[in-house]
PDB file of C-alpha atoms and ligand atoms in Angstrom:
ATOM      1  CA  MET O  41     -29.371   5.210  21.428  1.00 42.00           C
ATOM      2  CA  SER O  42     -27.676   5.699  24.744  1.00 45.00           C
ATOM      3  CA  ASP O  43     -24.063   6.222  25.574  1.00 46.00           C
ATOM      4  CA  THR O  44     -22.138   5.412  28.697  1.00 45.00           C
ATOM      5  CA  ARG O  45     -20.267   8.609  29.315  1.00 44.00           C
ATOM      6  CA  SER O  46     -17.288   8.858  31.555  1.00 44.00           C
ATOM      7  CA  GLY O  47     -15.665  11.872  33.149  1.00 46.00           C
ATOM      8  CA  GLY O  48     -13.725  13.617  30.395  1.00 46.00           C
ATOM      9  CA  GLY O  49     -16.426  13.465  27.730  1.00 48.00           C
ATOM     10  CA  ALA O  50     -15.001  10.263  26.228  1.00 52.00           C
ATOM     11  CA  PHE O  51     -17.698   7.641  25.793  1.00 65.00           C
ATOM     12  CA  LEU O  52     -18.331   4.056  24.892  1.00 73.00           C
ATOM     13  CA  SER O  53     -21.598   2.822  23.469  1.00 75.00           C
ATOM     14  CA  ASP O  54     -23.433   0.513  25.853  1.00 78.00           C
ATOM     15  CA  ILE O  55     -23.713  -3.197  25.085  1.00 75.00           C
ATOM     16  CA  GLN O  56     -27.353  -3.014  24.013  1.00 76.00           C
ATOM     17  CA  THR O  57     -26.608  -0.290  21.490  1.00 77.00           C
ATOM     18  CA  LEU O  58     -23.586  -2.144  20.115  1.00 71.00           C
ATOM     19  CA  ARG O  59     -25.609  -5.367  19.771  1.00 74.00           C
ATOM     20  CA  GLN O  60     -28.506  -3.624  18.124  1.00 76.00           C
ATOM     21  CA  ARG O  61     -26.269  -1.785  15.645  1.00 72.00           C
ATOM     22  CA  ALA O  62     -24.449  -5.020  14.773  1.00 69.00           C
ATOM     23  CA  ARG O  63     -27.771  -6.603  13.808  1.00 73.00           C
ATOM     24  CA  GLU O  64     -28.764  -3.785  11.504  1.00 74.00           C
ATOM     25  CA  HIS O  65     -27.236  -3.657   8.027  1.00 69.00           C
ATOM     26  CA  ILE O  66     -25.663  -7.067   8.450  1.00 70.00           C
ATOM     27  CA  ALA O  67     -24.980  -7.228   4.687  1.00 69.00           C
ATOM     28  CA  GLN O  68     -22.317  -4.585   5.119  1.00 76.00           C
ATOM     29  CA  GLY O  69     -20.006  -7.165   6.702  1.00 79.00           C
ATOM     30  CA  ALA O  70     -17.092  -5.539   8.468  1.00 80.00           C
ATOM     31  CA  VAL O  71     -18.465  -2.024   7.890  1.00 86.00           C
ATOM     32  CA  THR O  72     -20.499  -1.146  10.971  1.00 84.00           C
ATOM     33  CA  PRO O  73     -22.265   2.153  11.730  1.00 82.00           C
ATOM     34  CA  GLY O  74     -19.299   2.917  13.971  1.00 83.00           C
ATOM     35  CA  TYR O  75     -17.104   3.232  10.859  1.00 90.00           C
ATOM     36  CA  HIS O  76     -16.490   6.948  10.566  1.00 86.00           C
ATOM     37  CA  ALA O  77     -14.247   7.296   7.533  1.00 88.00           C
ATOM     38  CA  ASP O  78     -15.658   8.306   4.159  1.00 91.00           C
ATOM     39  CA  ARG O  79     -15.814   4.846   2.635  1.00 93.00           C
ATOM     40  CA  SER O  80     -15.872   5.973  -0.988  1.00 93.00           C
ATOM     41  CA  VAL O  81     -12.748   8.078  -0.457  1.00 93.00           C
ATOM     42  CA  VAL O  82     -10.979   5.223   1.344  1.00 95.00           C
ATOM     43  CA  LEU O  83     -11.869   2.781  -1.446  1.00 96.00           C
ATOM     44  CA  LYS O  84     -10.592   5.201  -4.067  1.00 94.00           C
ATOM     45  CA  LEU O  85      -7.326   5.662  -2.161  1.00 94.00           C
ATOM     46  CA  LEU O  86      -6.977   1.898  -1.794  1.00 96.00           C
ATOM     47  CA  ASN O  87      -7.447   1.418  -5.535  1.00 96.00           C
ATOM     48  CA  GLU O  88      -4.746   3.989  -6.243  1.00 95.00           C
ATOM     49  CA  ALA O  89      -2.448   2.214  -3.797  1.00 96.00           C
ATOM     50  CA  LEU O  90      -3.320  -1.115  -5.440  1.00 97.00           C
ATOM     51  CA  ALA O  91      -2.402   0.268  -8.874  1.00 96.00           C
ATOM     52  CA  THR O  92       0.860   1.603  -7.423  1.00 96.00           C
ATOM     53  CA  GLU O  93       1.764  -1.808  -5.992  1.00 98.00           C
ATOM     54  CA  ILE O  94       0.937  -3.593  -9.259  1.00 98.00           C
ATOM     55  CA  ILE O  95       3.042  -1.129 -11.285  1.00 97.00           C
ATOM     56  CA  CYS O  96       5.896  -1.530  -8.793  1.00 97.00           C
ATOM     57  CA  THR O  97       5.621  -5.327  -9.002  1.00 98.00           C
ATOM     58  CA  LEU O  98       5.823  -5.173 -12.804  1.00 98.00           C
ATOM     59  CA  ARG O  99       8.741  -2.741 -12.800  1.00 97.00           C
ATOM     60  CA  TYR O 100      10.736  -4.830 -10.308  1.00 98.00           C
ATOM     61  CA  LYS O 101      10.029  -7.994 -12.326  1.00 97.00           C
ATOM     62  CA  ARG O 102      11.333  -6.348 -15.461  1.00 97.00           C
ATOM     63  CA  HIS O 103      14.410  -5.134 -13.584  1.00 97.00           C
ATOM     64  CA  TYR O 104      14.958  -8.592 -12.105  1.00 96.00           C
ATOM     65  CA  PHE O 105      15.104 -10.254 -15.521  1.00 95.00           C
ATOM     66  CA  MET O 106      17.153  -7.471 -17.101  1.00 95.00           C
ATOM     67  CA  ALA O 107      19.688  -7.390 -14.249  1.00 93.00           C
ATOM     68  CA  GLN O 108      20.178 -11.146 -14.625  1.00 84.00           C
ATOM     69  CA  GLY O 109      21.029 -10.516 -18.263  1.00 82.00           C
ATOM     70  CA  ILE O 110      23.813  -8.129 -17.320  1.00 84.00           C
ATOM     71  CA  HIS O 111      25.207 -10.456 -14.647  1.00 78.00           C
ATOM     72  CA  ALA O 112      24.244  -8.377 -11.648  1.00 86.00           C
ATOM     73  CA  GLU O 113      22.971 -11.337  -9.638  1.00 85.00           C
ATOM     74  CA  GLY O 114      23.036  -9.741  -6.183  1.00 90.00           C
ATOM     75  CA  VAL O 115      21.048  -6.746  -7.369  1.00 95.00           C
ATOM     76  CA  ALA O 116      18.696  -8.997  -9.353  1.00 96.00           C
ATOM     77  CA  GLU O 117      17.893 -10.982  -6.208  1.00 96.00           C
ATOM     78  CA  GLU O 118      17.031  -7.755  -4.415  1.00 97.00           C
ATOM     79  CA  PHE O 119      14.721  -6.730  -7.290  1.00 97.00           C
ATOM     80  CA  LEU O 120      13.004 -10.105  -7.140  1.00 97.00           C
ATOM     81  CA  GLN O 121      12.452  -9.872  -3.405  1.00 98.00           C
ATOM     82  CA  HIS O 122      10.969  -6.394  -3.786  1.00 98.00           C
ATOM     83  CA  ALA O 123       8.702  -7.615  -6.615  1.00 98.00           C
ATOM     84  CA  GLN O 124       7.353 -10.329  -4.326  1.00 98.00           C
ATOM     85  CA  GLU O 125       6.805  -7.913  -1.457  1.00 98.00           C
ATOM     86  CA  GLU O 126       4.995  -5.363  -3.671  1.00 98.00           C
ATOM     87  CA  SER O 127       2.768  -8.172  -4.875  1.00 98.00           C
ATOM     88  CA  GLN O 128       1.946  -9.100  -1.265  1.00 98.00           C
ATOM     89  CA  HIS O 129       1.089  -5.452  -0.592  1.00 98.00           C
ATOM     90  CA  ALA O 130      -1.287  -5.502  -3.571  1.00 98.00           C
ATOM     91  CA  ASP O 131      -3.027  -8.564  -2.088  1.00 98.00           C
ATOM     92  CA  GLN O 132      -3.344  -6.990   1.365  1.00 98.00           C
ATOM     93  CA  ILE O 133      -4.829  -3.826  -0.133  1.00 98.00           C
ATOM     94  CA  ALA O 134      -7.260  -5.766  -2.343  1.00 98.00           C
ATOM     95  CA  GLU O 135      -8.386  -7.800   0.640  1.00 98.00           C
ATOM     96  CA  ARG O 136      -9.038  -4.670   2.704  1.00 98.00           C
ATOM     97  CA  SER O 137     -11.096  -3.189  -0.160  1.00 98.00           C
ATOM     98  CA  THR O 138     -13.413  -6.190  -0.149  1.00 97.00           C
ATOM     99  CA  GLN O 139     -13.722  -6.045   3.665  1.00 96.00           C
ATOM    100  CA  LEU O 140     -14.923  -2.488   3.237  1.00 96.00           C
ATOM    101  CA  GLY O 141     -17.525  -3.602   0.716  1.00 95.00           C
ATOM    102  CA  GLY O 142     -15.595  -2.329  -2.296  1.00 96.00           C
ATOM    103  CA  ALA O 143     -14.110  -4.044  -5.318  1.00 97.00           C
ATOM    104  CA  PRO O 144     -10.372  -4.018  -5.974  1.00 98.00           C
ATOM    105  CA  ASP O 145      -9.603  -2.548  -9.388  1.00 97.00           C
ATOM    106  CA  PHE O 146      -7.256  -4.908 -11.232  1.00 98.00           C
ATOM    107  CA  SER O 147      -8.139  -3.572 -14.650  1.00 97.00           C
ATOM    108  CA  PRO O 148      -5.138  -3.019 -16.938  1.00 96.00           C
ATOM    109  CA  ASP O 149      -7.055  -0.106 -18.492  1.00 96.00           C
ATOM    110  CA  GLY O 150      -5.752   3.056 -16.870  1.00 94.00           C
ATOM    111  CA  LEU O 151      -3.529   1.113 -14.489  1.00 96.00           C
ATOM    112  CA  ALA O 152      -0.509   3.356 -15.079  1.00 94.00           C
ATOM    113  CA  SER O 153      -2.505   6.542 -14.566  1.00 93.00           C
ATOM    114  CA  ARG O 154      -4.148   5.266 -11.352  1.00 94.00           C
ATOM    115  CA  SER O 155      -0.696   4.443  -9.984  1.00 94.00           C
ATOM    116  CA  HIS O 156       1.236   7.079  -8.056  1.00 93.00           C
ATOM    117  CA  ALA O 157       4.591   5.635  -9.092  1.00 92.00           C
ATOM    118  CA  GLU O 158       5.659   5.237 -12.713  1.00 91.00           C
ATOM    119  CA  TYR O 159       6.731   2.279 -14.776  1.00 93.00           C
ATOM    120  CA  VAL O 160      10.191   3.210 -16.054  1.00 92.00           C
ATOM    121  CA  GLU O 161      12.257   0.476 -17.676  1.00 93.00           C
ATOM    122  CA  GLY O 162      15.733   1.943 -17.212  1.00 92.00           C
ATOM    123  CA  HIS O 163      18.666   0.803 -19.325  1.00 90.00           C
ATOM    124  CA  SER O 164      21.697   0.489 -17.092  1.00 94.00           C
ATOM    125  CA  LEU O 165      21.695  -1.097 -13.669  1.00 95.00           C
ATOM    126  CA  GLU O 166      22.219   2.329 -12.169  1.00 95.00           C
ATOM    127  CA  GLU O 167      19.173   3.720 -13.982  1.00 95.00           C
ATOM    128  CA  MET O 168      17.034   0.824 -12.819  1.00 96.00           C
ATOM    129  CA  ILE O 169      18.035   1.269  -9.190  1.00 95.00           C
ATOM    130  CA  LYS O 170      17.469   5.037  -9.421  1.00 94.00           C
ATOM    131  CA  GLU O 171      13.997   4.619 -10.941  1.00 94.00           C
ATOM    132  CA  ASP O 172      13.075   2.099  -8.257  1.00 95.00           C
ATOM    133  CA  LEU O 173      14.301   4.450  -5.561  1.00 94.00           C
ATOM    134  CA  ILE O 174      12.236   7.310  -7.014  1.00 93.00           C
ATOM    135  CA  ALA O 175       9.151   5.069  -7.112  1.00 94.00           C
ATOM    136  CA  GLU O 176       9.696   4.008  -3.503  1.00 94.00           C
ATOM    137  CA  ARG O 177      10.027   7.621  -2.425  1.00 93.00           C
ATOM    138  CA  ILE O 178       6.728   8.442  -4.169  1.00 92.00           C
ATOM    139  CA  ALA O 179       5.067   5.462  -2.480  1.00 94.00           C
ATOM    140  CA  ILE O 180       6.470   6.525   0.909  1.00 94.00           C
ATOM    141  CA  ASP O 181       5.020  10.022   0.550  1.00 93.00           C
ATOM    142  CA  SER O 182       1.634   8.870  -0.655  1.00 92.00           C
ATOM    143  CA  TYR O 183       1.287   6.235   2.095  1.00 95.00           C
ATOM    144  CA  ARG O 184       2.236   8.858   4.660  1.00 93.00           C
ATOM    145  CA  GLU O 185      -0.502  11.146   3.375  1.00 92.00           C
ATOM    146  CA  MET O 186      -3.079   8.368   3.388  1.00 93.00           C
ATOM    147  CA  ILE O 187      -2.152   7.417   6.953  1.00 95.00           C
ATOM    148  CA  GLN O 188      -2.528  11.033   8.005  1.00 93.00           C
ATOM    149  CA  TYR O 189      -5.876  11.309   6.247  1.00 92.00           C
ATOM    150  CA  LEU O 190      -7.230   8.176   7.942  1.00 93.00           C
ATOM    151  CA  GLY O 191      -6.117   9.184  11.434  1.00 91.00           C
ATOM    152  CA  ALA O 192      -8.431   7.498  13.902  1.00 90.00           C
ATOM    153  CA  GLU O 193     -11.303   7.157  11.411  1.00 92.00           C
ATOM    154  CA  ASP O 194     -10.292   3.728  10.086  1.00 94.00           C
ATOM    155  CA  SER O 195      -7.568   2.297  12.260  1.00 94.00           C
ATOM    156  CA  THR O 196      -7.446  -1.116  10.542  1.00 96.00           C
ATOM    157  CA  THR O 197      -6.685   0.388   7.137  1.00 97.00           C
ATOM    158  CA  ARG O 198      -4.298   2.812   8.776  1.00 97.00           C
ATOM    159  CA  ARG O 199      -2.360   0.026  10.526  1.00 97.00           C
ATOM    160  CA  MET O 200      -2.120  -1.952   7.300  1.00 98.00           C
ATOM    161  CA  LEU O 201      -0.767   1.101   5.473  1.00 97.00           C
ATOM    162  CA  GLU O 202       1.697   1.765   8.294  1.00 98.00           C
ATOM    163  CA  GLU O 203       3.070  -1.759   7.897  1.00 98.00           C
ATOM    164  CA  ILE O 204       3.363  -1.311   4.136  1.00 98.00           C
ATOM    165  CA  LEU O 205       5.003   2.099   4.611  1.00 97.00           C
ATOM    166  CA  ALA O 206       7.647   0.553   6.875  1.00 98.00           C
ATOM    167  CA  LYS O 207       8.420  -1.989   4.152  1.00 98.00           C
ATOM    168  CA  GLU O 208       8.678   0.723   1.463  1.00 97.00           C
ATOM    169  CA  GLU O 209      11.136   2.600   3.674  1.00 97.00           C
ATOM    170  CA  GLU O 210      13.177  -0.583   3.942  1.00 98.00           C
ATOM    171  CA  HIS O 211      13.072  -0.920   0.139  1.00 97.00           C
ATOM    172  CA  ALA O 212      14.256   2.668  -0.342  1.00 96.00           C
ATOM    173  CA  ASP O 213      17.094   2.033   2.087  1.00 97.00           C
ATOM    174  CA  ASP O 214      18.106  -1.186   0.259  1.00 96.00           C
ATOM    175  CA  LEU O 215      18.168   0.711  -3.048  1.00 96.00           C
ATOM    176  CA  ALA O 216      20.220   3.588  -1.658  1.00 95.00           C
ATOM    177  CA  ARG O 217      22.793   1.022  -0.480  1.00 95.00           C
ATOM    178  CA  LEU O 218      22.799  -0.768  -3.825  1.00 94.00           C
ATOM    179  CA  LEU O 219      23.350   2.528  -5.587  1.00 93.00           C
ATOM    180  CA  GLU O 220      26.270   3.274  -3.309  1.00 92.00           C
ATOM    181  CA  GLY O 221      27.597  -0.227  -3.887  1.00 89.00           C
ATOM    182  CA  ILE O 222      27.768   0.232  -7.641  1.00 87.00           C
ATOM    183  CA  GLY O 223      29.305   3.688  -7.232  1.00 83.00           C
ATOM    184  CA  GLY O 224      26.223   5.613  -8.364  1.00 71.00           C
ATOM    185  CA  HIS O 225      24.749   8.540  -6.483  1.00 62.00           C
TER     186      HIS O 225
HETATM  187 FE1  FE2 P 403       4.709  -1.993  -1.754  1.00 57.14          FE
HETATM  188 FE1  FE2 P 404       8.516  -0.950  -2.202  1.00 57.14          FE
END
């Protein structure tokens, strides 16, 4: 193994080394020896995030149908849009797990306890919006921690989580506005 070192101690592997490493362990797909994160930890974190997104999808779906029943169409539409976006996040996370050689955990057994956010039904519109806002704030904090943990060790997963985090922040903002709109606080 030889490295091409440049002035400040930063280095890039030479082409021969990169080519040789790519040929070894080909069954590991996208996971090359240059992957420095602790894969088992990353896969566990991704499965927790997956559970969170599934729980959030289910909660928003429930809120969508219930809000329709109480003639809160504008809010219901927002719930539906969030449900769809949480479901897309679940797919992105599951896909990344398989790229890393893991298996996404879609099992309903223990789903609620793997999830960071909770499934709370809520009775009034105000309660629903508040519960959704709490769940988003939990998701925001846990994604932030994951992003910090990954740092430069797995930049692809980190970038994906950063994109998802930005969307969760948007969701939280939407909910805060809805709450204001219905006179809740
Ligand atoms: Fe999400
Ligand atoms: Fe969200």
